[in-house]
PDB file of C-alpha atoms in Angstrom:
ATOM      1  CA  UNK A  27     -14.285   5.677  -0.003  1.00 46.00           C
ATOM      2  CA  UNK A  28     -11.835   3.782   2.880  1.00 57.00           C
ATOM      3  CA  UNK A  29     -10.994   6.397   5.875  1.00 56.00           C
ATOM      4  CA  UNK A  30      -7.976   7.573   5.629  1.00 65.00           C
ATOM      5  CA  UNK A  31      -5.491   5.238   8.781  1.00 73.00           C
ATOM      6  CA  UNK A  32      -4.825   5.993  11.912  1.00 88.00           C
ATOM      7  CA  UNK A  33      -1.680   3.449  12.290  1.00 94.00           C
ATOM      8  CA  UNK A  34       0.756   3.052   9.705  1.00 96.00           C
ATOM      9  CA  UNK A  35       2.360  -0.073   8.791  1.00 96.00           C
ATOM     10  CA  UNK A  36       4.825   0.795   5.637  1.00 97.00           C
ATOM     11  CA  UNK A  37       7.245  -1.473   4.073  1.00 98.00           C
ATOM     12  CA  UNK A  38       9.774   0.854   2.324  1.00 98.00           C
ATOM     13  CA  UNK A  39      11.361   0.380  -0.912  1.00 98.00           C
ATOM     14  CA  UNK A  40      12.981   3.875  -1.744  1.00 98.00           C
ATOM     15  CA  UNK A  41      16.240   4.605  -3.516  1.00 98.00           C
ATOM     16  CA  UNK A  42      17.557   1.043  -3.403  1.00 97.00           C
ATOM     17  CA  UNK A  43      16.977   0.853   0.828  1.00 97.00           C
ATOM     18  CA  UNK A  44      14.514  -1.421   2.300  1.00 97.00           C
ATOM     19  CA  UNK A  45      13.181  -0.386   5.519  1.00 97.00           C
ATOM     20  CA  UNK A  46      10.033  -0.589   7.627  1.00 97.00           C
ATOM     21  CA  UNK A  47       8.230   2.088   9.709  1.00 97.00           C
ATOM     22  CA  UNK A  48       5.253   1.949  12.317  1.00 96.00           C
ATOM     23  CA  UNK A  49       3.223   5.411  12.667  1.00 96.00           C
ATOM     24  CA  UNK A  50       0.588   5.619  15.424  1.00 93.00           C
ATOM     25  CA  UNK A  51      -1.391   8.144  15.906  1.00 91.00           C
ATOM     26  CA  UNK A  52      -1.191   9.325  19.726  1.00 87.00           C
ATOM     27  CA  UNK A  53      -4.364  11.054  21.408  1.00 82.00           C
ATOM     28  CA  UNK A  54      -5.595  13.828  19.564  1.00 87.00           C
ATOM     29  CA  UNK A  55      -3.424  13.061  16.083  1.00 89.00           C
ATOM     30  CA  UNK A  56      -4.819  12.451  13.019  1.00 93.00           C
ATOM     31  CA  UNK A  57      -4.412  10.308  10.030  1.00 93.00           C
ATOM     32  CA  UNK A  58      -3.031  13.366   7.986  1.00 95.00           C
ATOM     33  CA  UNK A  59      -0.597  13.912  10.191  1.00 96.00           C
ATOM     34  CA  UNK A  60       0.824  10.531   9.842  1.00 96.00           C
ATOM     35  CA  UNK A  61       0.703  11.074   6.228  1.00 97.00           C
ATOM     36  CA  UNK A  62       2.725  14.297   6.751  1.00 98.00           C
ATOM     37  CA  UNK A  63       5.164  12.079   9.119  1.00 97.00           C
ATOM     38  CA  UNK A  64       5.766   9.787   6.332  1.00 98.00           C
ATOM     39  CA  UNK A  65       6.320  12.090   3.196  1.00 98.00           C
ATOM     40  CA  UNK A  66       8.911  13.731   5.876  1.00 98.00           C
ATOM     41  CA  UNK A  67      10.648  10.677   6.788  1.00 98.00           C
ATOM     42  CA  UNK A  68      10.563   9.644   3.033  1.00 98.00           C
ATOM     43  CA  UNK A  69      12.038  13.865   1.782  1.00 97.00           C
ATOM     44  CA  UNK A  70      15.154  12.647   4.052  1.00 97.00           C
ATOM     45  CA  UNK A  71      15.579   9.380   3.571  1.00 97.00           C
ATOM     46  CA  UNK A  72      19.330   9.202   3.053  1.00 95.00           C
ATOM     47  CA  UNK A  73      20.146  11.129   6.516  1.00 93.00           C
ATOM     48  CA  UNK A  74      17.846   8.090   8.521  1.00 85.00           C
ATOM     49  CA  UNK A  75      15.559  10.280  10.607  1.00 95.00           C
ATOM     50  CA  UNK A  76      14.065   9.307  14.170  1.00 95.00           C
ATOM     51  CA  UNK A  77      10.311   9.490  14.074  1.00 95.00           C
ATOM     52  CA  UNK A  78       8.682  10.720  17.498  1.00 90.00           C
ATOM     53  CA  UNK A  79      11.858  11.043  18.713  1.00 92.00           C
ATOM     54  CA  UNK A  80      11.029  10.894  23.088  1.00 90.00           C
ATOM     55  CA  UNK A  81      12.299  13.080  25.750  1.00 89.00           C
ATOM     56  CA  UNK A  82      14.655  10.443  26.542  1.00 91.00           C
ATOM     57  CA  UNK A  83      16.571  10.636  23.295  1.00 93.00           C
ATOM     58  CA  UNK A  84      20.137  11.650  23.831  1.00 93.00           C
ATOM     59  CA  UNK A  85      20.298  14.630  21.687  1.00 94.00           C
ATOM     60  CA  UNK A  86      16.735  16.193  23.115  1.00 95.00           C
ATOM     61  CA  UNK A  87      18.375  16.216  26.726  1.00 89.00           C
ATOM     62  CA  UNK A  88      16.540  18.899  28.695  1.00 83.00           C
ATOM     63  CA  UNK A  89      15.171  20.605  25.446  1.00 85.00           C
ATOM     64  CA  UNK A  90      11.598  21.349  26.573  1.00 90.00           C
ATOM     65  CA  UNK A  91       9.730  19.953  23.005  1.00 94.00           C
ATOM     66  CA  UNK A  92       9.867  17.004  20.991  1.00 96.00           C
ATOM     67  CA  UNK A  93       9.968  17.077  17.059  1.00 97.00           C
ATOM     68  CA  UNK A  94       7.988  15.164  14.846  1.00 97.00           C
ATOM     69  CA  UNK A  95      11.189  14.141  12.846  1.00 98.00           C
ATOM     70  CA  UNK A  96      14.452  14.022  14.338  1.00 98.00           C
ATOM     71  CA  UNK A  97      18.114  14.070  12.414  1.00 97.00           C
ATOM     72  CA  UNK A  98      21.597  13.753  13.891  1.00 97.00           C
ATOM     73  CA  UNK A  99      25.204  14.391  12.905  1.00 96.00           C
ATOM     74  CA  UNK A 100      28.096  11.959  13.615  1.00 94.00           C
ATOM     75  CA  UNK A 101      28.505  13.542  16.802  1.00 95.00           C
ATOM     76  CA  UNK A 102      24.943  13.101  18.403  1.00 94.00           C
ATOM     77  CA  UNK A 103      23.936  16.405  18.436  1.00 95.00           C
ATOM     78  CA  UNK A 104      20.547  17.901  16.883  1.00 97.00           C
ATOM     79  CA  UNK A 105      21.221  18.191  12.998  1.00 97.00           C
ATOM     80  CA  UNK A 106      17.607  17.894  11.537  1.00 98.00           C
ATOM     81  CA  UNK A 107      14.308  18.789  13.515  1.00 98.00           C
ATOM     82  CA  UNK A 108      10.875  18.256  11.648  1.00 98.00           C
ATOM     83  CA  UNK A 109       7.743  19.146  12.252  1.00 98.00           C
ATOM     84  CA  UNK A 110       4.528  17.989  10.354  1.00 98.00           C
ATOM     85  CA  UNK A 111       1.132  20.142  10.007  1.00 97.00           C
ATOM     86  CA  UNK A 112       0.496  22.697  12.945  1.00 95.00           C
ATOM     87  CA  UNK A 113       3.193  24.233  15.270  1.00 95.00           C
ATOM     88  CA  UNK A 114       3.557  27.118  17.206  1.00 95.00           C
ATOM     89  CA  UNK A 115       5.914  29.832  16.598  1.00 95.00           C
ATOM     90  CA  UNK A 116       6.993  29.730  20.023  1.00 95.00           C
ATOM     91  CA  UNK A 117       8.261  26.183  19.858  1.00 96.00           C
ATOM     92  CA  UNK A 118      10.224  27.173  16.422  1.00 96.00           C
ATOM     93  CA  UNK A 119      11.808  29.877  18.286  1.00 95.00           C
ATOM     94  CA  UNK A 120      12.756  28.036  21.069  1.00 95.00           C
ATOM     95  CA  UNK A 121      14.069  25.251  19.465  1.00 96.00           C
ATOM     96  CA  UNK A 122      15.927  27.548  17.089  1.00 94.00           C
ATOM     97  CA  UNK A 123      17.574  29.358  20.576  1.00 94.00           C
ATOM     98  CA  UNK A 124      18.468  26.133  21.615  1.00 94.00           C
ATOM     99  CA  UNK A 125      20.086  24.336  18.706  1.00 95.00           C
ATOM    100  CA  UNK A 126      20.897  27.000  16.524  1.00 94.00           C
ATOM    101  CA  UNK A 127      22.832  25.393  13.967  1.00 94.00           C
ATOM    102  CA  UNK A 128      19.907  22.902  13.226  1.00 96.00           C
ATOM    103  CA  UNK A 129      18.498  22.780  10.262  1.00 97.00           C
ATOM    104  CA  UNK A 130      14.321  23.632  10.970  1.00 98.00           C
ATOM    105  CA  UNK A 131      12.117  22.503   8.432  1.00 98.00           C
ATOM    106  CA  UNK A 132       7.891  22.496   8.087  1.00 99.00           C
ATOM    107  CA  UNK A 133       6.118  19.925   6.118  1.00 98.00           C
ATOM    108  CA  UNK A 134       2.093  21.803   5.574  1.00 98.00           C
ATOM    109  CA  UNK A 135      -1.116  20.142   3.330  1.00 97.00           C
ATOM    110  CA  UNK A 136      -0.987  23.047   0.708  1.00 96.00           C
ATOM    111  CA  UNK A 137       0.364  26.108  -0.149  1.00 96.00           C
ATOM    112  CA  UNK A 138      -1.545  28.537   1.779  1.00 96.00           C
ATOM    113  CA  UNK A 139      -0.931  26.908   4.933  1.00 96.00           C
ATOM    114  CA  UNK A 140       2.475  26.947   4.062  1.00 97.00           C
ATOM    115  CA  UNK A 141       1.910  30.756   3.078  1.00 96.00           C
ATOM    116  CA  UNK A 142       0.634  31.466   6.172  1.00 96.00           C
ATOM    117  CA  UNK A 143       3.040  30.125   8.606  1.00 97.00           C
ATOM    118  CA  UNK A 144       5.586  31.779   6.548  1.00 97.00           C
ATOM    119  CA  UNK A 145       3.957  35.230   6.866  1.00 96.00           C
ATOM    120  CA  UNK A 146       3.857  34.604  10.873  1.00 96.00           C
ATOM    121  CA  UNK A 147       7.573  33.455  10.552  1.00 96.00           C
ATOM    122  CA  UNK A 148       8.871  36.611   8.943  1.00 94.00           C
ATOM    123  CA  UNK A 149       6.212  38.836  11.557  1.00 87.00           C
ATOM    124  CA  UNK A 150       7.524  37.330  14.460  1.00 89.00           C
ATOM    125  CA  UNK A 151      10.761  35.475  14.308  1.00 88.00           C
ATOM    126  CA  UNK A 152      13.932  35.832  14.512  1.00 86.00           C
ATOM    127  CA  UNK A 153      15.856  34.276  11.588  1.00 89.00           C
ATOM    128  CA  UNK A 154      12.946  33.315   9.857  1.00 94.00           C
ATOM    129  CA  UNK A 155      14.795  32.342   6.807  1.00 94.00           C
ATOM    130  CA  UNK A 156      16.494  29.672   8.758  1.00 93.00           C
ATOM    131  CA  UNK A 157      12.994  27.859   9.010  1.00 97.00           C
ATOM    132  CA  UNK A 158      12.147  25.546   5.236  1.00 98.00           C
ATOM    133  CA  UNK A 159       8.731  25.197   4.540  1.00 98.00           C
ATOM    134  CA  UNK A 160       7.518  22.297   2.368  1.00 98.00           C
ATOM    135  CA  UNK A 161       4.099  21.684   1.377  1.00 98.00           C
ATOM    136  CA  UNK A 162       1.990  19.489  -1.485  1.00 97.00           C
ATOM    137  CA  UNK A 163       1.063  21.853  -4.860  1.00 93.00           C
ATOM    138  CA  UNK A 164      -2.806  22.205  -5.366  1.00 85.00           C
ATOM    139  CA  UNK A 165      -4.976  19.274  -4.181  1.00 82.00           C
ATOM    140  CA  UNK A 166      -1.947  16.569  -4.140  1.00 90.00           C
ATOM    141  CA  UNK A 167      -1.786  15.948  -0.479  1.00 96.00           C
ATOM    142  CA  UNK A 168      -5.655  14.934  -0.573  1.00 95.00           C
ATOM    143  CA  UNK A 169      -3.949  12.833  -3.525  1.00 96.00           C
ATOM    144  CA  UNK A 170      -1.210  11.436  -1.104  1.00 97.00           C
ATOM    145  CA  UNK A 171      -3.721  10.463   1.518  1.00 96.00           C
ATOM    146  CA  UNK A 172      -6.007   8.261  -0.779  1.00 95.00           C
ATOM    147  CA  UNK A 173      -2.491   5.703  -1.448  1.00 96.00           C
ATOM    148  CA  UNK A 174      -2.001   5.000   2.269  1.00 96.00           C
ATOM    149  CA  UNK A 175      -4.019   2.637   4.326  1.00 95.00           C
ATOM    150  CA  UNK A 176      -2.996   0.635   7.500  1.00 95.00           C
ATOM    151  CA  UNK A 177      -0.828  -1.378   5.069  1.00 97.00           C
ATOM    152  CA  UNK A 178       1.412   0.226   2.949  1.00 97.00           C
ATOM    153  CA  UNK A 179       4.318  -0.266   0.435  1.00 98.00           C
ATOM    154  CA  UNK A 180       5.942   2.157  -0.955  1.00 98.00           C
ATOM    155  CA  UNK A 181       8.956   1.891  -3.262  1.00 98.00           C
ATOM    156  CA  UNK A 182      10.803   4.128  -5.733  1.00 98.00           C
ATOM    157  CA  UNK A 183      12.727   7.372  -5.372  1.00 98.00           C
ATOM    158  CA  UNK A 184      12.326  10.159  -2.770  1.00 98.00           C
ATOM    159  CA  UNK A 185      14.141  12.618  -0.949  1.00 95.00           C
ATOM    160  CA  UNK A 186      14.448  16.524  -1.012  1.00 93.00           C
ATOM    161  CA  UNK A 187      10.461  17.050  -1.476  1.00 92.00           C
ATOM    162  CA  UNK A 188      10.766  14.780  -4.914  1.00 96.00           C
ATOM    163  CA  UNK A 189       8.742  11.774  -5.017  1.00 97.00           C
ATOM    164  CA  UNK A 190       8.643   9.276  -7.848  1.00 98.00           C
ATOM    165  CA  UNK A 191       6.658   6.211  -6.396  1.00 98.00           C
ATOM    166  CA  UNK A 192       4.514   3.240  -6.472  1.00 98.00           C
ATOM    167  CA  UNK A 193       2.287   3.690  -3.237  1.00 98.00           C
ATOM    168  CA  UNK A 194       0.005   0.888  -2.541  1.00 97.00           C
ATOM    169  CA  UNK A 195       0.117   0.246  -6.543  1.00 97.00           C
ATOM    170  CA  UNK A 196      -0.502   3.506  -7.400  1.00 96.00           C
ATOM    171  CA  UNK A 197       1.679   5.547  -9.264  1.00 97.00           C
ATOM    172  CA  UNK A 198       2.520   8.944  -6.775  1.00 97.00           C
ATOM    173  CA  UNK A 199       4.525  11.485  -8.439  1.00 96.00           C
ATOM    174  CA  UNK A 200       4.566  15.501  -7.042  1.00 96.00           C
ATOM    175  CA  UNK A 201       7.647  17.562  -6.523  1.00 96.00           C
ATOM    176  CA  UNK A 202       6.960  20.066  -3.097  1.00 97.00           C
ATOM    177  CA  UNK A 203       6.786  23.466  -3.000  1.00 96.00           C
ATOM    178  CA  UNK A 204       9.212  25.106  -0.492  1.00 95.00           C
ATOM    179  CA  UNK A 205       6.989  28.286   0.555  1.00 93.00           C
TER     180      UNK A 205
END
């Protein structure tokens, strides 16, 4: 059994694009998070997200958290703002007082994570609706973590939560469950 990686090295294939991406795990991260960070960045391929987008980053001017995944609209400001695995609900709320017309979205392992965070949503936020939650059907994530090592390829189709793709020669198919 290889360990799942904690750096990320993908050459990207998907929906006729060619791209490469570098995930590092920071401090305390862990190698499912990068998963998470990829299956994002892959779900929204076509709008050309920012990964670990820093406090320097025009659009994040004096906004107090960073997002895991970071989209723009032709005019700079905050379109898309991702986060991967566990967040609080202050952050969400914050971030949705601050950029309100951003779309908020919450990639989880499985469905009762995804359950969960939607039960604290609707107990404690305003707007909860406004906040998508996607997250891998039954055991698939532990599925989608076994394809990536340091080196990966990836190429096929993906975007919306669909995937349809060869990942480190192995055939990865799942369609996400928005919770």
């Amino acid at each position: 059994m290889t360990m799942p990686p904690y750096k990320i090295r993908a050459d990207l294939k998907v929906n006729g694009g060619d791209r490469m991406l570098c995930l590092m795990a920071t401090d305390n991260e862990k190698p499912e998070h990068l998963g998470l960070k990829l299956a994002a960045y892959l779900s929204f391929w076509e709008e050309e997200m920012t990964v670990d987008a820093g406090a320097k980053h025009p659009a994040l001017a004096g906004g107090e958290y960073l997002p895991d995944l970071l989209g723009v609209d032709a005019t700079g400001q905050v379109a898309i703002w991702v986060e991967c695995g566990n967040t609080t609900l202050n952050k969400l709320a914050k971030v949705q007082r601050r950029w309100p017309d951003a779309r908020l979205v919450v990639f989880k392992e499985d469905l009762p994570r995804a359950r969960r965070l939607r039960m604290d949503l609707d107990g404690e936020l305003p707007r909860p609706e406004r906040v998508e939650i996607y997250c891998w059907p039954e055991r698939t994530f532990a599925e989608w973590m076994r394809c990536l090592s340091e080196k990966t390829h990836v190429c096929g189709e993906a975007g919306g939560g669909l995937f349809n793709l060869v990942v480190n020669e192995r055939v990865y198919a799942t369609d996400l469950v928005k919770a």
